[in-house]
PDB file of C-alpha atoms in Angstrom:
ATOM      1  CA  MET A 671      -5.059  28.460 -29.404  1.00  0.00           C
ATOM      2  CA  ALA A 672      -8.601  27.107 -29.229  1.00  0.00           C
ATOM      3  CA  LYS A 673      -9.592  25.242 -26.105  1.00  0.00           C
ATOM      4  CA  SER A 674     -10.314  21.585 -26.785  1.00  0.00           C
ATOM      5  CA  TYR A 675     -13.657  20.100 -25.843  1.00  0.00           C
ATOM      6  CA  LYS A 676     -14.250  16.849 -24.016  1.00  0.00           C
ATOM      7  CA  LEU A 677     -16.451  14.293 -25.654  1.00  0.00           C
ATOM      8  CA  VAL A 678     -19.469  13.155 -23.651  1.00  0.00           C
ATOM      9  CA  GLU A 679     -18.246   9.553 -23.913  1.00  0.00           C
ATOM     10  CA  GLU A 680     -15.036  10.525 -22.102  1.00  0.00           C
ATOM     11  CA  THR A 681     -16.818  12.171 -19.177  1.00  0.00           C
ATOM     12  CA  LYS A 682     -19.230   9.370 -18.280  1.00  0.00           C
ATOM     13  CA  ARG A 683     -18.758   5.734 -17.247  1.00  0.00           C
ATOM     14  CA  THR A 684     -20.967   2.708 -16.759  1.00  0.00           C
ATOM     15  CA  THR A 685     -21.146   0.604 -13.602  1.00  0.00           C
ATOM     16  CA  ALA A 686     -19.009  -2.078 -15.270  1.00  0.00           C
ATOM     17  CA  GLU A 687     -16.284   0.444 -16.135  1.00  0.00           C
ATOM     18  CA  CYS A 688     -16.296   1.900 -12.636  1.00  0.00           C
ATOM     19  CA  ALA A 689     -16.272  -1.578 -11.111  1.00  0.00           C
ATOM     20  CA  GLU A 690     -13.143  -2.409 -13.088  1.00  0.00           C
ATOM     21  CA  LYS A 691     -11.477   0.899 -12.180  1.00  0.00           C
ATOM     22  CA  TRP A 692     -12.362   0.567  -8.488  1.00  0.00           C
ATOM     23  CA  ASN A 693     -11.692  -3.181  -8.145  1.00  0.00           C
ATOM     24  CA  ALA A 694     -15.303  -3.757  -7.125  1.00  0.00           C
ATOM     25  CA  ASP A 695     -18.234  -5.822  -8.296  1.00  0.00           C
ATOM     26  CA  LYS A 696     -20.588  -4.070 -10.730  1.00  0.00           C
ATOM     27  CA  ARG A 697     -23.546  -5.056  -8.502  1.00  0.00           C
ATOM     28  CA  ASP A 698     -21.866  -3.162  -5.638  1.00  0.00           C
ATOM     29  CA  VAL A 699     -21.413  -0.115  -7.876  1.00  0.00           C
ATOM     30  CA  SER A 700     -25.103  -0.291  -8.846  1.00  0.00           C
ATOM     31  CA  ALA A 701     -26.060  -0.573  -5.169  1.00  0.00           C
ATOM     32  CA  TRP A 702     -23.914   2.478  -4.362  1.00  0.00           C
ATOM     33  CA  CYS A 703     -25.673   4.388  -7.141  1.00  0.00           C
ATOM     34  CA  ARG A 704     -29.118   3.366  -5.821  1.00  0.00           C
ATOM     35  CA  ALA A 705     -28.086   4.434  -2.320  1.00  0.00           C
ATOM     36  CA  ASP A 706     -26.907   7.814  -3.716  1.00  0.00           C
ATOM     37  CA  LEU A 707     -23.332   7.208  -2.539  1.00  0.00           C
ATOM     38  CA  ILE A 708     -21.779   8.167  -5.881  1.00  0.00           C
ATOM     39  CA  TYR A 709     -22.091  11.881  -6.529  1.00  0.00           C
ATOM     40  CA  GLY A 710     -23.476  12.665  -9.962  1.00  0.00           C
ATOM     41  CA  ALA A 711     -24.623   9.131 -10.850  1.00  0.00           C
ATOM     42  CA  VAL A 712     -27.800   9.194 -12.926  1.00  0.00           C
ATOM     43  CA  LYS A 713     -29.987   6.327 -14.123  1.00  0.00           C
ATOM     44  CA  GLU A 714     -30.898   6.418 -17.799  1.00  0.00           C
ATOM     45  CA  THR A 715     -34.621   6.918 -18.434  1.00  0.00           C
ATOM     46  CA  SER A 716     -34.658   4.712 -21.520  1.00  0.00           C
ATOM     47  CA  PHE A 717     -33.526   1.187 -22.268  1.00  0.00           C
ATOM     48  CA  PRO A 718     -31.075  -0.281 -21.103  1.00  0.00           C
ATOM     49  CA  PHE A 719     -31.775   1.734 -17.910  1.00  0.00           C
ATOM     50  CA  ARG A 720     -28.134   1.664 -16.800  1.00  0.00           C
ATOM     51  CA  TRP A 721     -26.364   3.975 -14.411  1.00  0.00           C
ATOM     52  CA  ILE A 722     -24.195   6.715 -15.900  1.00  0.00           C
ATOM     53  CA  ILE A 723     -21.397   7.796 -13.574  1.00  0.00           C
ATOM     54  CA  PRO A 724     -19.121  10.842 -13.991  1.00  0.00           C
ATOM     55  CA  CYS A 725     -15.500   9.940 -14.801  1.00  0.00           C
ATOM     56  CA  ASP A 726     -14.243  11.932 -11.825  1.00  0.00           C
ATOM     57  CA  ALA A 727     -16.621  10.227  -9.350  1.00  0.00           C
ATOM     58  CA  LYS A 728     -14.975   8.877  -6.203  1.00  0.00           C
ATOM     59  CA  ARG A 729     -15.373   5.336  -4.946  1.00  0.00           C
ATOM     60  CA  PRO A 730     -17.411   5.113  -1.732  1.00  0.00           C
ATOM     61  CA  ILE A 731     -15.501   3.855   1.284  1.00  0.00           C
ATOM     62  CA  ASP A 732     -17.023   0.469   2.072  1.00  0.00           C
ATOM     63  CA  ALA A 733     -16.034  -2.177   4.637  1.00  0.00           C
ATOM     64  CA  CYS A 734     -13.345  -3.596   2.302  1.00  0.00           C
ATOM     65  CA  ILE A 735     -11.615  -0.232   2.036  1.00  0.00           C
ATOM     66  CA  ILE A 736     -11.963   0.460   5.763  1.00  0.00           C
ATOM     67  CA  ARG A 737     -10.383  -2.919   6.617  1.00  0.00           C
ATOM     68  CA  GLU A 738      -7.581  -2.359   4.105  1.00  0.00           C
ATOM     69  CA  LEU A 739      -6.846   1.119   5.469  1.00  0.00           C
ATOM     70  CA  LEU A 740      -6.838  -0.103   9.068  1.00  0.00           C
ATOM     71  CA  TRP A 741      -4.467  -2.976   8.223  1.00  0.00           C
ATOM     72  CA  GLN A 742      -2.179  -0.627   6.321  1.00  0.00           C
ATOM     73  CA  ILE A 743      -2.131   1.764   9.296  1.00  0.00           C
ATOM     74  CA  ILE A 744      -1.029  -1.161  11.482  1.00  0.00           C
ATOM     75  CA  GLU A 745       1.631  -2.110   8.902  1.00  0.00           C
ATOM     76  CA  LEU A 746       2.795   1.516   8.710  1.00  0.00           C
ATOM     77  CA  GLU A 747       3.123   1.786  12.497  1.00  0.00           C
ATOM     78  CA  ASN A 748       5.075  -1.501  12.563  1.00  0.00           C
ATOM     79  CA  GLU A 749       7.319  -0.079   9.809  1.00  0.00           C
ATOM     80  CA  ARG A 750       6.492  -2.906   7.381  1.00  0.00           C
ATOM     81  CA  ILE A 751       5.373  -0.414   4.715  1.00  0.00           C
ATOM     82  CA  SER A 752       6.501   3.144   4.047  1.00  0.00           C
ATOM     83  CA  GLU A 753       3.167   4.631   2.929  1.00  0.00           C
ATOM     84  CA  ILE A 754      -0.512   3.815   2.683  1.00  0.00           C
ATOM     85  CA  ASP A 755      -1.474   2.761  -0.834  1.00  0.00           C
ATOM     86  CA  VAL A 756      -5.058   1.906  -1.804  1.00  0.00           C
ATOM     87  CA  SER A 757      -4.667   2.696  -5.490  1.00  0.00           C
ATOM     88  CA  VAL A 758      -5.582  -0.906  -6.291  1.00  0.00           C
ATOM     89  CA  TRP A 759      -9.058  -0.032  -4.982  1.00  0.00           C
ATOM     90  CA  GLY A 760      -9.297   2.996  -7.288  1.00  0.00           C
ATOM     91  CA  ILE A 761      -8.405   5.541  -4.617  1.00  0.00           C
ATOM     92  CA  PRO A 762      -5.546   7.846  -5.675  1.00  0.00           C
ATOM     93  CA  ALA A 763      -2.794   8.777  -3.227  1.00  0.00           C
ATOM     94  CA  VAL A 764      -4.091  12.353  -2.995  1.00  0.00           C
ATOM     95  CA  ASP A 765      -7.383  11.058  -1.511  1.00  0.00           C
ATOM     96  CA  VAL A 766      -5.838   8.873   1.226  1.00  0.00           C
ATOM     97  CA  ALA A 767      -5.777  11.722   3.769  1.00  0.00           C
ATOM     98  CA  GLY A 768      -9.502  12.320   3.170  1.00  0.00           C
ATOM     99  CA  CYS A 769     -10.209   8.606   3.629  1.00  0.00           C
ATOM    100  CA  ILE A 770      -8.321   8.576   6.918  1.00  0.00           C
ATOM    101  CA  GLN A 771     -10.231  11.669   8.064  1.00  0.00           C
ATOM    102  CA  SER A 772     -13.491   9.874   7.204  1.00  0.00           C
ATOM    103  CA  LEU A 773     -12.400   6.881   9.323  1.00  0.00           C
ATOM    104  CA  LYS A 774     -11.605   9.238  12.190  1.00  0.00           C
ATOM    105  CA  ASP A 775     -14.999  10.948  11.814  1.00  0.00           C
ATOM    106  CA  ALA A 776     -16.721   7.534  11.862  1.00  0.00           C
ATOM    107  CA  ASP A 777     -14.832   6.531  15.066  1.00  0.00           C
ATOM    108  CA  TYR A 778     -12.663   3.822  13.483  1.00  0.00           C
ATOM    109  CA  LEU A 779      -9.571   5.881  14.362  1.00  0.00           C
ATOM    110  CA  ALA A 780      -8.655   8.333  17.094  1.00  0.00           C
ATOM    111  CA  PHE A 781      -5.609  10.365  17.955  1.00  0.00           C
ATOM    112  CA  SER A 782      -3.277   8.618  20.371  1.00  0.00           C
ATOM    113  CA  GLN A 783      -3.066   9.930  23.924  1.00  0.00           C
ATOM    114  CA  GLU A 784       0.089  11.831  23.006  1.00  0.00           C
ATOM    115  CA  GLY A 785      -1.889  13.487  20.199  1.00  0.00           C
ATOM    116  CA  VAL A 786       0.769  12.592  17.640  1.00  0.00           C
ATOM    117  CA  GLY A 787      -0.247   9.371  15.885  1.00  0.00           C
ATOM    118  CA  LEU A 788      -3.434   7.540  15.106  1.00  0.00           C
ATOM    119  CA  GLN A 789      -4.862   4.749  17.195  1.00  0.00           C
ATOM    120  CA  ILE A 790      -7.389   2.183  15.997  1.00  0.00           C
ATOM    121  CA  THR A 791     -10.513   2.253  18.169  1.00  0.00           C
ATOM    122  CA  LYS A 792     -12.479  -0.756  19.448  1.00  0.00           C
ATOM    123  CA  LYS A 793     -14.895  -0.260  16.548  1.00  0.00           C
ATOM    124  CA  GLY A 794     -11.975  -0.498  14.105  1.00  0.00           C
ATOM    125  CA  LEU A 795     -10.487  -3.512  15.862  1.00  0.00           C
ATOM    126  CA  ALA A 796     -13.858  -5.274  15.730  1.00  0.00           C
ATOM    127  CA  LEU A 797     -14.059  -4.672  11.964  1.00  0.00           C
ATOM    128  CA  ILE A 798     -10.670  -6.283  11.321  1.00  0.00           C
ATOM    129  CA  GLY A 799     -11.414  -9.195  13.632  1.00  0.00           C
ATOM    130  CA  ARG A 800      -9.341  -8.059  16.576  1.00  0.00           C
ATOM    131  CA  GLY A 801     -12.204  -6.806  18.732  1.00  0.00           C
ATOM    132  CA  GLN A 802     -12.797 -10.083  20.569  1.00  0.00           C
ATOM    133  CA  TYR A 803      -9.753  -9.795  22.774  1.00  0.00           C
ATOM    134  CA  ASP A 804     -11.610  -7.807  25.455  1.00  0.00           C
ATOM    135  CA  LYS A 805     -14.310 -10.453  25.701  1.00  0.00           C
ATOM    136  CA  ALA A 806     -11.727 -13.238  25.743  1.00  0.00           C
ATOM    137  CA  MET A 807      -9.778 -11.519  28.505  1.00  0.00           C
ATOM    138  CA  ASN A 808     -12.860 -11.297  30.710  1.00  0.00           C
ATOM    139  CA  GLU A 809     -14.125 -14.822  30.033  1.00  0.00           C
ATOM    140  CA  THR A 810     -12.253 -17.854  31.352  1.00  0.00           C
ATOM    141  CA  PRO A 811     -12.471 -20.780  28.928  1.00  0.00           C
ATOM    142  CA  THR A 812     -14.460 -23.768  30.228  1.00  0.00           C
ATOM    143  CA  ALA A 813     -11.589 -26.217  29.665  1.00  0.00           C
ATOM    144  CA  LEU A 814      -9.319 -24.024  31.784  1.00  0.00           C
ATOM    145  CA  LYS A 815     -11.918 -23.951  34.576  1.00  0.00           C
ATOM    146  CA  TRP A 816     -12.164 -27.780  34.525  1.00  0.00           C
ATOM    147  CA  THR A 817      -8.383 -28.133  34.569  1.00  0.00           C
ATOM    148  CA  ALA A 818      -8.088 -25.708  37.483  1.00  0.00           C
ATOM    149  CA  ASP A 819     -10.789 -27.610  39.393  1.00  0.00           C
ATOM    150  CA  ALA A 820      -9.047 -30.945  38.751  1.00  0.00           C
ATOM    151  CA  VAL A 821      -5.650 -29.592  39.833  1.00  0.00           C
ATOM    152  CA  GLY A 822      -7.251 -28.107  42.931  1.00  0.00           C
ATOM    153  CA  ILE A 823      -8.846 -31.443  43.863  1.00  0.00           C
ATOM    154  CA  ILE A 824      -5.619 -33.360  43.262  1.00  0.00           C
ATOM    155  CA  ALA A 825      -3.525 -30.838  45.164  1.00  0.00           C
ATOM    156  CA  GLY A 826      -6.046 -30.791  48.012  1.00  0.00           C
ATOM    157  CA  SER A 827      -6.079 -34.581  48.337  1.00  0.00           C
ATOM    158  CA  ALA A 828      -2.275 -34.674  48.191  1.00  0.00           C
ATOM    159  CA  ILE A 829      -2.042 -32.130  51.016  1.00  0.00           C
ATOM    160  CA  ASP A 830      -4.570 -34.154  53.049  1.00  0.00           C
ATOM    161  CA  GLN A 831      -2.452 -37.294  52.663  1.00  0.00           C
ATOM    162  CA  ILE A 832       0.710 -35.432  53.695  1.00  0.00           C
ATOM    163  CA  ILE A 833      -0.992 -33.988  56.775  1.00  0.00           C
ATOM    164  CA  GLN A 834      -2.434 -37.387  57.807  1.00  0.00           C
ATOM    165  CA  ARG A 835       0.989 -39.053  57.795  1.00  0.00           C
TER     166      ARG A 835
END
C-alpha cells in the first residue's frame, strides 16, 4: 500500500489558527514567534508577511499557564480535582509532566522536604498572588498599632486610678 502524503496546508498554521487552538491572543502568538519561542515558526518573505507555524508546534508556557498549573497543583493537593488538565490552553495531557518539570527548573516548584510531593516556592506563590503573606506577617498594620497604643493608655490610666484609691 502506498504511503499517503501530507499536504503543505495541513502541516502549517497561521498565528490566528494557533491562537484559537491555544486559547491565546493572536498578538501574543506573533510576539512568541518574534521572540523565537515557537520552534519552527517562520515569517513569510512576501506579502502578507505573516508567521507560518508548524502544526505540531507547542505553545510556550507563559504567565497564564504557569498560574493555571500552580492553582491546579493546589487543587490537586486539596483533592478538589483528580488530575491536572490544561487542554483548554492547547497543552495535551502528555505534555503536562514536561510543563511541571519546566516550572520546577524555573524555581516555581520544588520537591517537598519528604521528597515525595511538589511544593510551590515563594516565587510561585508571588505569581499567584499569595506571596505577600511573609511581608504581612512581618509588618504590623498601622491601625493595629494605634489601637494597641490606645488600649495601653486606657489600661495604664485605669491601673493608676485603682492604685490611687
